[in-house]
PDB file of C-alpha atoms in Angstrom:
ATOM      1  CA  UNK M   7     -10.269   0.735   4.393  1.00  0.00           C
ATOM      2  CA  UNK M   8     -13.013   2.448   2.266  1.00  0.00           C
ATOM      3  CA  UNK M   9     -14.874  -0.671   1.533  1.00  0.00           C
ATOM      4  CA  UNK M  10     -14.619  -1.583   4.960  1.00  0.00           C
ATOM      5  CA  UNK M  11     -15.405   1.796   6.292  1.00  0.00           C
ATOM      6  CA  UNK M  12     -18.972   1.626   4.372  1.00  0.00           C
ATOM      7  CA  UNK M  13     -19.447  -2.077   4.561  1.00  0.00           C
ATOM      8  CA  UNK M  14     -19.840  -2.086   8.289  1.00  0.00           C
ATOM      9  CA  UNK M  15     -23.356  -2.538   9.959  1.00  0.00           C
ATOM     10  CA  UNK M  16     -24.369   1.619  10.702  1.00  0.00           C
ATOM     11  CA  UNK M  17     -26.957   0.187  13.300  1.00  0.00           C
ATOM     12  CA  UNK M  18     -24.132  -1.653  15.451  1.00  0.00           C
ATOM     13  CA  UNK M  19     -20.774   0.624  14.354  1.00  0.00           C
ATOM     14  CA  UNK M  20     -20.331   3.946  14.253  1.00  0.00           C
ATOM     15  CA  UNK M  21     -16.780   4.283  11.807  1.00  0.00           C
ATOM     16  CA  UNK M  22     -14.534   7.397  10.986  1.00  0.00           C
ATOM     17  CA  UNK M  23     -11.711   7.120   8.890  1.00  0.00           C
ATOM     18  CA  UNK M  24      -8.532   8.876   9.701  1.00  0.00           C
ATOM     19  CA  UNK M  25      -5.631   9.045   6.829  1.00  0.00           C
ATOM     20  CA  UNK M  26      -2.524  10.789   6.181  1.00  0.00           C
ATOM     21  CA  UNK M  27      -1.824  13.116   2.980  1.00  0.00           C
ATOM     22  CA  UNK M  28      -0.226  10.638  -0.149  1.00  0.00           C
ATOM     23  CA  UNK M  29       2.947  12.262  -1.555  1.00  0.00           C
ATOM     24  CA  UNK M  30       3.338  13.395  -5.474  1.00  0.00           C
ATOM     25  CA  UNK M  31       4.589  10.257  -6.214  1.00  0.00           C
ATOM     26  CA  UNK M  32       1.772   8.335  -4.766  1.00  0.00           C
ATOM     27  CA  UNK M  33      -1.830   6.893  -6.509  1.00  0.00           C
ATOM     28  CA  UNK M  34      -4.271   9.124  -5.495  1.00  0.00           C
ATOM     29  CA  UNK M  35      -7.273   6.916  -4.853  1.00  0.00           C
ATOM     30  CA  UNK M  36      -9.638   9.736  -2.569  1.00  0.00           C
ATOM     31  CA  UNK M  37     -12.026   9.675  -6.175  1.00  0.00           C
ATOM     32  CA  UNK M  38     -13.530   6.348  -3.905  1.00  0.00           C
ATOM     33  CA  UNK M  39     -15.757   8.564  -1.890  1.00  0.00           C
ATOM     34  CA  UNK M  40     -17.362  10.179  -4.422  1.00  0.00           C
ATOM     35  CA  UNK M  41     -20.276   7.785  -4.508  1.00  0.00           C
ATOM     36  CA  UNK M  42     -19.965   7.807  -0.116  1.00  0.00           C
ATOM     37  CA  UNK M  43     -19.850  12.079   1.052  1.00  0.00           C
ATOM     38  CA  UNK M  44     -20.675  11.031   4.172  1.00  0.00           C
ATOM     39  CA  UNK M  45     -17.673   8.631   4.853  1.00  0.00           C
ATOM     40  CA  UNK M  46     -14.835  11.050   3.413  1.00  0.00           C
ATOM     41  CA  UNK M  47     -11.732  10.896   5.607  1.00  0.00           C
ATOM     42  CA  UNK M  48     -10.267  12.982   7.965  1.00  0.00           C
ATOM     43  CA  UNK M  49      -7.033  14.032   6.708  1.00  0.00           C
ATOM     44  CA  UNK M  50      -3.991  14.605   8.947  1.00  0.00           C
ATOM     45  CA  UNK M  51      -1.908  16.511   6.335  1.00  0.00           C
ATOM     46  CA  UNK M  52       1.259  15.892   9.016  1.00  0.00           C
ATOM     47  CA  UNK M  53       0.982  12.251   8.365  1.00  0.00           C
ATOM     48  CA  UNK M  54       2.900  11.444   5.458  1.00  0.00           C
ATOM     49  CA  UNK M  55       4.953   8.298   4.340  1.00  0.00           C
ATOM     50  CA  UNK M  56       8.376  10.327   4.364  1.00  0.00           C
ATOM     51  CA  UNK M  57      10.125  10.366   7.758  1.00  0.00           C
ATOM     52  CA  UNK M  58      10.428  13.952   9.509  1.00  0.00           C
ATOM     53  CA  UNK M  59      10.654  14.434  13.421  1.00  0.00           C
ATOM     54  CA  UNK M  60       8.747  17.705  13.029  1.00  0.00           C
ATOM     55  CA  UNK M  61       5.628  16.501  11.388  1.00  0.00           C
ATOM     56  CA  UNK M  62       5.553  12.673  12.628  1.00  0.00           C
ATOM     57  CA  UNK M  63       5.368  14.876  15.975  1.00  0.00           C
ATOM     58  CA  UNK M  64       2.644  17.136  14.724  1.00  0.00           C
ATOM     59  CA  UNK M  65       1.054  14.147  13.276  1.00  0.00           C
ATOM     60  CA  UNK M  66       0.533  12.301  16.885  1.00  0.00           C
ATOM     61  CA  UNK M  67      -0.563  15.338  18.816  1.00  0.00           C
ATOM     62  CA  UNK M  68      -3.469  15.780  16.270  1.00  0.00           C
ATOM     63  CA  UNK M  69      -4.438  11.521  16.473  1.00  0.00           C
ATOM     64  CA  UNK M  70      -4.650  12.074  19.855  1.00  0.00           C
ATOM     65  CA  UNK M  71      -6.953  14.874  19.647  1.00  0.00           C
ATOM     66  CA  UNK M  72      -9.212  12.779  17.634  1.00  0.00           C
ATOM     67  CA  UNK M  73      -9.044  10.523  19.783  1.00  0.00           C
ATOM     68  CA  UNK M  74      -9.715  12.836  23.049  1.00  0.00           C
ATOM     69  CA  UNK M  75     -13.064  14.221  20.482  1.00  0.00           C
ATOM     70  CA  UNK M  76     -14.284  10.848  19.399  1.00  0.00           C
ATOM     71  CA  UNK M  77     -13.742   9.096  22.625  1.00  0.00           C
ATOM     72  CA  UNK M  78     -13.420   5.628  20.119  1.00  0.00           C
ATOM     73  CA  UNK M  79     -14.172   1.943  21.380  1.00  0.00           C
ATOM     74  CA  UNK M  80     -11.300   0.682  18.821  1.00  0.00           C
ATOM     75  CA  UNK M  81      -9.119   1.751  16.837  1.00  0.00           C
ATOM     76  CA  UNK M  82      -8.025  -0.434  13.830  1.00  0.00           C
ATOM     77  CA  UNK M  83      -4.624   0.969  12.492  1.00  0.00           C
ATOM     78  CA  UNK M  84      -2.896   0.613   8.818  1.00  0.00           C
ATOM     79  CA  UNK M  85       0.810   0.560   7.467  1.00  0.00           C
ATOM     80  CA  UNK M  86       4.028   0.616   9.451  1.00  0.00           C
ATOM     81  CA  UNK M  87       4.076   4.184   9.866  1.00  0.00           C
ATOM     82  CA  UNK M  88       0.595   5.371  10.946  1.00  0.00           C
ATOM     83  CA  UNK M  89       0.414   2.234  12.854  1.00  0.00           C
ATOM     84  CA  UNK M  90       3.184   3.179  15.165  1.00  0.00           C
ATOM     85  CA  UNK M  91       1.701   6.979  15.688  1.00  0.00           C
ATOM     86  CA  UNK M  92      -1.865   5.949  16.196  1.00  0.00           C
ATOM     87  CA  UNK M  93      -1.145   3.248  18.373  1.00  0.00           C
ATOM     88  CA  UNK M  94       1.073   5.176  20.809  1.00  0.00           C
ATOM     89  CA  UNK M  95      -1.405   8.034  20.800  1.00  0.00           C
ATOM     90  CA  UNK M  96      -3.790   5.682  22.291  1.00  0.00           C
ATOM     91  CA  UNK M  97      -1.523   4.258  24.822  1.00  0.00           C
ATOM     92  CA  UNK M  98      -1.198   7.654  26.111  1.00  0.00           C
ATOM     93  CA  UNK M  99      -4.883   8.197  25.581  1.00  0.00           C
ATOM     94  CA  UNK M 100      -5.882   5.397  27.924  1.00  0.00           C
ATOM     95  CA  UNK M 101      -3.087   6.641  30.369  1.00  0.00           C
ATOM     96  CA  UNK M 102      -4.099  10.003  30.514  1.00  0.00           C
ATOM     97  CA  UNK M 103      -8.032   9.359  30.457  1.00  0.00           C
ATOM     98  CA  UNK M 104      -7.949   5.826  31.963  1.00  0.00           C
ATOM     99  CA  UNK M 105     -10.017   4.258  29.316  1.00  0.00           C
ATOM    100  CA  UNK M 106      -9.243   1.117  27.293  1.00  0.00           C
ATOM    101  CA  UNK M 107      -9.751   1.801  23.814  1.00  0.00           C
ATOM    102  CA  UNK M 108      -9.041  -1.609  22.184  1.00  0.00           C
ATOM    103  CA  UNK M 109      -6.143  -1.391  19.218  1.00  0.00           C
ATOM    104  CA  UNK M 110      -6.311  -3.726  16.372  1.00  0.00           C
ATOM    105  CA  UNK M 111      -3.451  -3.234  13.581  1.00  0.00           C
ATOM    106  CA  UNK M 112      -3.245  -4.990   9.683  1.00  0.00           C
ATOM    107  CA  UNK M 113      -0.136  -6.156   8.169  1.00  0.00           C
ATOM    108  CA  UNK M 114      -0.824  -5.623   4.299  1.00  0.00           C
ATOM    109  CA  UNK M 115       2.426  -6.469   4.058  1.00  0.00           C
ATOM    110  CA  UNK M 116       5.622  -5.339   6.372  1.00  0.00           C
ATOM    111  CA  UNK M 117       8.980  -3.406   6.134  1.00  0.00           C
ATOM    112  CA  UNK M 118      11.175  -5.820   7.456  1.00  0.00           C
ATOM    113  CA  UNK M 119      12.991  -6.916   4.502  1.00  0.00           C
ATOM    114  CA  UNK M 120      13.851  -5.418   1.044  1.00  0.00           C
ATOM    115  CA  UNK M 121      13.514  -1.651   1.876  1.00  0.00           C
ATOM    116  CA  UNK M 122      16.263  -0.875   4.253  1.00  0.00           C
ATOM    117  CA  UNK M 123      19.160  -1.618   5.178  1.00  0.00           C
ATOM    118  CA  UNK M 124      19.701  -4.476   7.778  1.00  0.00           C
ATOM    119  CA  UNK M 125      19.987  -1.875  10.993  1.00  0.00           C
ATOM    120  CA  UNK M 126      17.414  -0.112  10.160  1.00  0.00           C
ATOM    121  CA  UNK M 127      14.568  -3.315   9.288  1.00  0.00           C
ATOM    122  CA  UNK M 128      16.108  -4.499  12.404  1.00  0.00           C
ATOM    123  CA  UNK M 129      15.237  -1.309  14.464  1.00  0.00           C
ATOM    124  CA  UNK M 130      11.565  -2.010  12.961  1.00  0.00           C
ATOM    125  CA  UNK M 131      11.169  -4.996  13.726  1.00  0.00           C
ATOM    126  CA  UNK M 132      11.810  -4.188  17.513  1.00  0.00           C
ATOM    127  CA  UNK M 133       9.376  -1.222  17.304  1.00  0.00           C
ATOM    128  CA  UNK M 134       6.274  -3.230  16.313  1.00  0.00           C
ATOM    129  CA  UNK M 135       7.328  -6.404  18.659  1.00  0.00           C
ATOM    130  CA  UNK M 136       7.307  -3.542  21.446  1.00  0.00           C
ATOM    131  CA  UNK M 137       4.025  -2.121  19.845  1.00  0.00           C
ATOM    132  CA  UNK M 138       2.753  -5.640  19.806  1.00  0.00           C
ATOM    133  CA  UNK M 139       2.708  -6.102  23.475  1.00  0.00           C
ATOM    134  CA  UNK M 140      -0.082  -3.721  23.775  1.00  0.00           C
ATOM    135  CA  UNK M 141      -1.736  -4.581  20.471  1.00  0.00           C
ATOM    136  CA  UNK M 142      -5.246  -6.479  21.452  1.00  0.00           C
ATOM    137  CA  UNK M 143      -5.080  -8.085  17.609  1.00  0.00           C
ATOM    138  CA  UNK M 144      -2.943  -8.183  15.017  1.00  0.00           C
ATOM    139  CA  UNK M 145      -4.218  -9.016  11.618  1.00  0.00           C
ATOM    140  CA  UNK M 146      -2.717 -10.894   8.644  1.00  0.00           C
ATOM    141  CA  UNK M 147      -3.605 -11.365   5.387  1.00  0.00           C
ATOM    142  CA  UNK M 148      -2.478 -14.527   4.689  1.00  0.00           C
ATOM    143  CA  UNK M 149      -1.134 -17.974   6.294  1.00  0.00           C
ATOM    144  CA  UNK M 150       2.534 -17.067   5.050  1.00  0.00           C
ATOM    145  CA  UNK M 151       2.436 -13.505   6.215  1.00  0.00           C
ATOM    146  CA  UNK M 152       0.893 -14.940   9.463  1.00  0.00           C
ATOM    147  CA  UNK M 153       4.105 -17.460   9.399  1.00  0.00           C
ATOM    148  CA  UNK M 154       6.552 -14.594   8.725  1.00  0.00           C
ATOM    149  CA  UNK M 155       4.931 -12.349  12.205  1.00  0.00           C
ATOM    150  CA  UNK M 156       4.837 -14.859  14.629  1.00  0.00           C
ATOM    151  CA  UNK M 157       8.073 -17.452  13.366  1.00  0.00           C
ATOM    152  CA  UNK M 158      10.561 -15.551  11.015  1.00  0.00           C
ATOM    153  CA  UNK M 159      10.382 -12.228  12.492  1.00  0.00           C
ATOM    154  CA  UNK M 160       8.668 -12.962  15.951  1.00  0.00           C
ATOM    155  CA  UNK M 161       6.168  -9.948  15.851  1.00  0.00           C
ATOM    156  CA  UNK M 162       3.976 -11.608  18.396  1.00  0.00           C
ATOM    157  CA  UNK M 163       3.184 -15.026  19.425  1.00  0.00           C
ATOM    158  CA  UNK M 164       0.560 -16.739  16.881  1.00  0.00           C
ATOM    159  CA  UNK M 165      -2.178 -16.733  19.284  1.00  0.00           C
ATOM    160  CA  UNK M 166      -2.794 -13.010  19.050  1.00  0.00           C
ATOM    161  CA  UNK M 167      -2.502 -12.826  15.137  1.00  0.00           C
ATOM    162  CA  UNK M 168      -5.631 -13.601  13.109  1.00  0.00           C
ATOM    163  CA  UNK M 169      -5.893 -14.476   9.173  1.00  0.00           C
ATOM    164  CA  UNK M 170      -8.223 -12.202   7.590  1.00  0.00           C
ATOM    165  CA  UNK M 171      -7.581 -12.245   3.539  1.00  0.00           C
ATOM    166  CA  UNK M 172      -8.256  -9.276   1.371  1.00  0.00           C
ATOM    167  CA  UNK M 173     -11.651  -8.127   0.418  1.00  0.00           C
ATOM    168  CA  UNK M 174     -10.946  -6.995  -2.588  1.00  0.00           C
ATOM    169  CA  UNK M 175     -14.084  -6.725  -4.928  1.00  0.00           C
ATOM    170  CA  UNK M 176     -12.984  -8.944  -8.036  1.00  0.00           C
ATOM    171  CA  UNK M 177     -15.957  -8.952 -10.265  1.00  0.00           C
ATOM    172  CA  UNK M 178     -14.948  -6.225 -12.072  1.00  0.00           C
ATOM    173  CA  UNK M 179     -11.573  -8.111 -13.012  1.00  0.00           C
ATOM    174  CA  UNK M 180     -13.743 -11.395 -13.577  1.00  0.00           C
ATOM    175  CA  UNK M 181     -16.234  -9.730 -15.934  1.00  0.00           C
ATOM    176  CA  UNK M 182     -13.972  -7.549 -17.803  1.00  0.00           C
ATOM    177  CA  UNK M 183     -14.461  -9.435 -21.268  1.00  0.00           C
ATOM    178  CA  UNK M 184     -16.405  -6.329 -22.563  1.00  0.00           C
ATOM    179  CA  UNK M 185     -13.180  -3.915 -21.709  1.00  0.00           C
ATOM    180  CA  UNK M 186     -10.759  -6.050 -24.075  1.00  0.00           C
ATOM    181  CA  UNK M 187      -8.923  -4.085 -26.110  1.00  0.00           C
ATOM    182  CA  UNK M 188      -9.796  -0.720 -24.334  1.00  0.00           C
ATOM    183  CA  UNK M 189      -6.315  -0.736 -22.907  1.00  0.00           C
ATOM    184  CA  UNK M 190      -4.442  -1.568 -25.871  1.00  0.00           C
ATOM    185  CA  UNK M 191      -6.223   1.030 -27.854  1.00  0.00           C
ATOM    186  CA  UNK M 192      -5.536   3.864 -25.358  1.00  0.00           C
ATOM    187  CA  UNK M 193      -1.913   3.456 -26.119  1.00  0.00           C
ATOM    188  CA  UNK M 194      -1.870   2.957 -29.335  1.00  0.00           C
ATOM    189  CA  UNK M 195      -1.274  -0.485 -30.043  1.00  0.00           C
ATOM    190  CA  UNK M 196      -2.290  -3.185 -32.690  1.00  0.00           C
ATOM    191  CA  UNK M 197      -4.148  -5.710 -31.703  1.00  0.00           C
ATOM    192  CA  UNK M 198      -2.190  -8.721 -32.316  1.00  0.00           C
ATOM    193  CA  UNK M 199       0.702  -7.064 -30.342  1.00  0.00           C
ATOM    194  CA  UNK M 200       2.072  -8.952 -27.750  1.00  0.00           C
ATOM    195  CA  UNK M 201       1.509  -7.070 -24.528  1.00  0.00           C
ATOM    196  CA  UNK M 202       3.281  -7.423 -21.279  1.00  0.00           C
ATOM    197  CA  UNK M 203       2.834  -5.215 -18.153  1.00  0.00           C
ATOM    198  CA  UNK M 204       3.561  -4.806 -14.564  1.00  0.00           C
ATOM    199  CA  UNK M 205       1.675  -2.769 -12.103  1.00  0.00           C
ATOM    200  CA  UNK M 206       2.839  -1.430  -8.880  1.00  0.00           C
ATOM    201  CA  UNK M 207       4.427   1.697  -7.333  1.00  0.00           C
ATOM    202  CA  UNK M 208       7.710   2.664  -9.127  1.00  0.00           C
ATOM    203  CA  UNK M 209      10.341   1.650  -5.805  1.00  0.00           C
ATOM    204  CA  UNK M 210      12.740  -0.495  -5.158  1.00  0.00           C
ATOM    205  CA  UNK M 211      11.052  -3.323  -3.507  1.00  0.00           C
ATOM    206  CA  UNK M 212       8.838  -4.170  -6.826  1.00  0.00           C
ATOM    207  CA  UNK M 213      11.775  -4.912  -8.468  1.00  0.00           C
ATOM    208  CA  UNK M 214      10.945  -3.289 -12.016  1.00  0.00           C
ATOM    209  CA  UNK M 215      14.519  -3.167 -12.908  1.00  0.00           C
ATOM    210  CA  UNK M 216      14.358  -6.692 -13.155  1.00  0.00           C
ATOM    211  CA  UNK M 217      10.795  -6.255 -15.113  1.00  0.00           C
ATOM    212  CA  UNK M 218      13.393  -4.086 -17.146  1.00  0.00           C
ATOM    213  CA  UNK M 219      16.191  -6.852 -17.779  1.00  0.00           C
ATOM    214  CA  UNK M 220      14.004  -9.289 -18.620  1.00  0.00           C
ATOM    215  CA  UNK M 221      12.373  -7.335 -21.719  1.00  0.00           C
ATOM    216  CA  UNK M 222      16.139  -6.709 -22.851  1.00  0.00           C
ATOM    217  CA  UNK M 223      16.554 -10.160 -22.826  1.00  0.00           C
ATOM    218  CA  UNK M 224      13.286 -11.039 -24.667  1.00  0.00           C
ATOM    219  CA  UNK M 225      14.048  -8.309 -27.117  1.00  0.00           C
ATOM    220  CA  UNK M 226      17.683  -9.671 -27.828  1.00  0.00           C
ATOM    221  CA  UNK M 227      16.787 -13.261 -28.416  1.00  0.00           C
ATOM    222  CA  UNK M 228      13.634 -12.161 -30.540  1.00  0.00           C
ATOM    223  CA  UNK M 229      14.719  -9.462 -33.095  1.00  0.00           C
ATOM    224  CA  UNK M 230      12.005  -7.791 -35.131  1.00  0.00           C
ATOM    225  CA  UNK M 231       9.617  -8.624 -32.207  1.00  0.00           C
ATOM    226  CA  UNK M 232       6.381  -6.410 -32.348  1.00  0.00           C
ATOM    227  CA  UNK M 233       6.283  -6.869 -28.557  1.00  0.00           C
ATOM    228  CA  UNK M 234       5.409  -4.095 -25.664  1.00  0.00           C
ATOM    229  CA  UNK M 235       6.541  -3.432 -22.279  1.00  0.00           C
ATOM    230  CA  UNK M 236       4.206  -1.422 -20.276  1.00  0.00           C
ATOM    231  CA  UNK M 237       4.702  -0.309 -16.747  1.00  0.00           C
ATOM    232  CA  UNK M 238       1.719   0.986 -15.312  1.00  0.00           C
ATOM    233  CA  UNK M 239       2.376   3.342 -11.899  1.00  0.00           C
ATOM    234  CA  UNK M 240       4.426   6.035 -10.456  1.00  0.00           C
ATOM    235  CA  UNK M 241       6.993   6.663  -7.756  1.00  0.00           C
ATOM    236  CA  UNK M 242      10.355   7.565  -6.672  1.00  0.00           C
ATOM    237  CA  UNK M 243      12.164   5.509  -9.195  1.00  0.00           C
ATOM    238  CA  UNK M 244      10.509   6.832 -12.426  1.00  0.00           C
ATOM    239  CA  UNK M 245      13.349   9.306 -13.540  1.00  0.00           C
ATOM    240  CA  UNK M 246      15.886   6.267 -12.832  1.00  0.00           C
ATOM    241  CA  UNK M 247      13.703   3.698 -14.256  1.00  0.00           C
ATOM    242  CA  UNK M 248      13.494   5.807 -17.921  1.00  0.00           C
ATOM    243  CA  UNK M 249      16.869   6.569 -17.982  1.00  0.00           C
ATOM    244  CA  UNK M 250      17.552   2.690 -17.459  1.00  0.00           C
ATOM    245  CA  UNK M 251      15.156   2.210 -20.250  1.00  0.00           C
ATOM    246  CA  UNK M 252      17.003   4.539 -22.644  1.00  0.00           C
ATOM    247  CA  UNK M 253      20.356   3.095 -21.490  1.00  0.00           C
ATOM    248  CA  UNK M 254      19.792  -0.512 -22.550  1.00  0.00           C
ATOM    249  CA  UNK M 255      17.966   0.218 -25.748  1.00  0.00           C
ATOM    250  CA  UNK M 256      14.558  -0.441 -24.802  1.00  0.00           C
ATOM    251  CA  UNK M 257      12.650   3.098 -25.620  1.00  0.00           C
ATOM    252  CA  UNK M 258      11.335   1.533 -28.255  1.00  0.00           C
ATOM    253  CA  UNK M 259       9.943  -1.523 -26.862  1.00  0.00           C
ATOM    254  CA  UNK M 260       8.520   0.322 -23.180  1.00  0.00           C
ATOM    255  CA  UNK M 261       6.060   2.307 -22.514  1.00  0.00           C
ATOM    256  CA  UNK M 262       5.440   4.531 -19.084  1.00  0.00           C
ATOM    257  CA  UNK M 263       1.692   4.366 -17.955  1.00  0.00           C
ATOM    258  CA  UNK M 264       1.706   6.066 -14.843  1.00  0.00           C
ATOM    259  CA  UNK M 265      -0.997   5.380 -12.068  1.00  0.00           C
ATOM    260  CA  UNK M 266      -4.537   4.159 -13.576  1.00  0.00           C
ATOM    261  CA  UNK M 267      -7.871   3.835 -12.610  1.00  0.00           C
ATOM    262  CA  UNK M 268      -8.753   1.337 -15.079  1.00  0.00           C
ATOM    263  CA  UNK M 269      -7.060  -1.431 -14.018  1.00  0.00           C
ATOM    264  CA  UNK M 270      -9.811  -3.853 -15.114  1.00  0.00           C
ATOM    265  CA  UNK M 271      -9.281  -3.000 -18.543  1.00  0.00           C
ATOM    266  CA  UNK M 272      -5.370  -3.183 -18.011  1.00  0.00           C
ATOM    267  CA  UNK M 273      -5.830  -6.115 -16.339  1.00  0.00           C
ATOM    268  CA  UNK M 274      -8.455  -7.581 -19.841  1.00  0.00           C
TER     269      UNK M 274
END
């Protein structure tokens, strides 16, 4: 959102970014603006990822009084959960002011499978098919995710869903060769150790007890290896993840990370 919040054309779009406040166990990532004052969110310290009646409530009353101040054209909404508040706020918006603010909503990925339980990804599933119907576009990154919307979970029909990949800036990852080693050297490592590494948020969904199993199994089959097992990020599975690590003999051989900025030179 920050790259597309400054890469839009000033002369044609005027842009203001609304987001929620991240949790203690989330990446921080706000140090983005520091090169862009002028496009610094607004932050809706009610909007959080945790679920709580009280402050999702508080949370749409204060989107809709951005919206009633900033009388928007469109509003282009993010992730499951600020999705479904912003998106309702403007239905009531255009109900109570009779305008037609046009909603556009990303899937960076979806919640529909392998974070709840089966009732509960099914009661999702029905919230943004409902939230769909008034939805002007819905984008996807990808031809599979676009497969998985309008086929496997029937979001909305495929007419309404548009492919729009990532714009991730890469050429820091691409012309990293002057970072080798960096990395290595920050945690203390020899060169010619064999270095292995996941990145992601520490939940269930990334699967790093598997990341976990699959060092034991490394380790077993290749005593005396010099080999490392980094895990680079935070979240709610941390305290479980170490105690896993001590449990199957692996403090040794892993290494906890927490979140970085310098993924390029993780990455090299």
């Amino acid at each position: 959102m920050h790259l597309l919040n400054t890469g839009l054309d000033k002369a044609r779009f005027v842009s203001i970014l609304v987001a929620g406040k991240i949790s203690s166990q989330e990446g921080d990532m706000s140090y983005l603006f520091e090169s862009f004052p002028d496009s610094k969110p607004i932050i809706i310290k009610e909007l959080q990822r945790e679920i709580s009646p009280i402050m999702d409530i508080k949370a749409f009353f204060r989107i809709l009084k951005i919206l009633i101040h900033e009388d928007p054209d469109i509003v282009h909404t993010h992730t499951a959960k600020a999705g479904t508040s912003a998106r309702l706020a403007v239905l009531l918006y255009n109900a109570l002011f009779g305008r037609n603010v046009q909603m556009v909503h990303t899937f960076h990925g979806h919640v529909f499978e392998g974070y709840f339980s089966r009732t509960i990804s099914l009661m999702f599933i029905w919230i943004e098919r409902i939230l769909a119907l008034f939805t002007d576009v819905i984008i996807a990154i990808s031809k599979s995710q676009k497969s998985d919307l309008s086929t496997k979970f029937r979001i909305a029909a495929a007419n309404k869903i548009r492919i729009v990949p990532l714009g991730f800036n890469l050429r820091p990852f691409l012309e990293c060769n002057s970072l080798k080693g960096r990395f290595r050297a920050s945690t203390g490592l020899m060169r010619d150790t064999i270095l292995i590494a996941i990145v992601g948020r520490l939940v269930p969904v990334k699967r790093h007890l598997r990341f976990l199993e699959a060092a034991k199994y490394f380790v077993e089959y290749n005593p005396g290896t010099t080999a490392r097992f980094v895990i680079v990020g935070d979240g709610e599975l941390k305290k479980d993840l170490r105690f896993q690590t001590k449990e199957m003999g692996l403090s040794k051989y892993v290494r906890f990370c927490g979140w970085r900025r310098d993924l390029p030179e993780v990455y090299c």
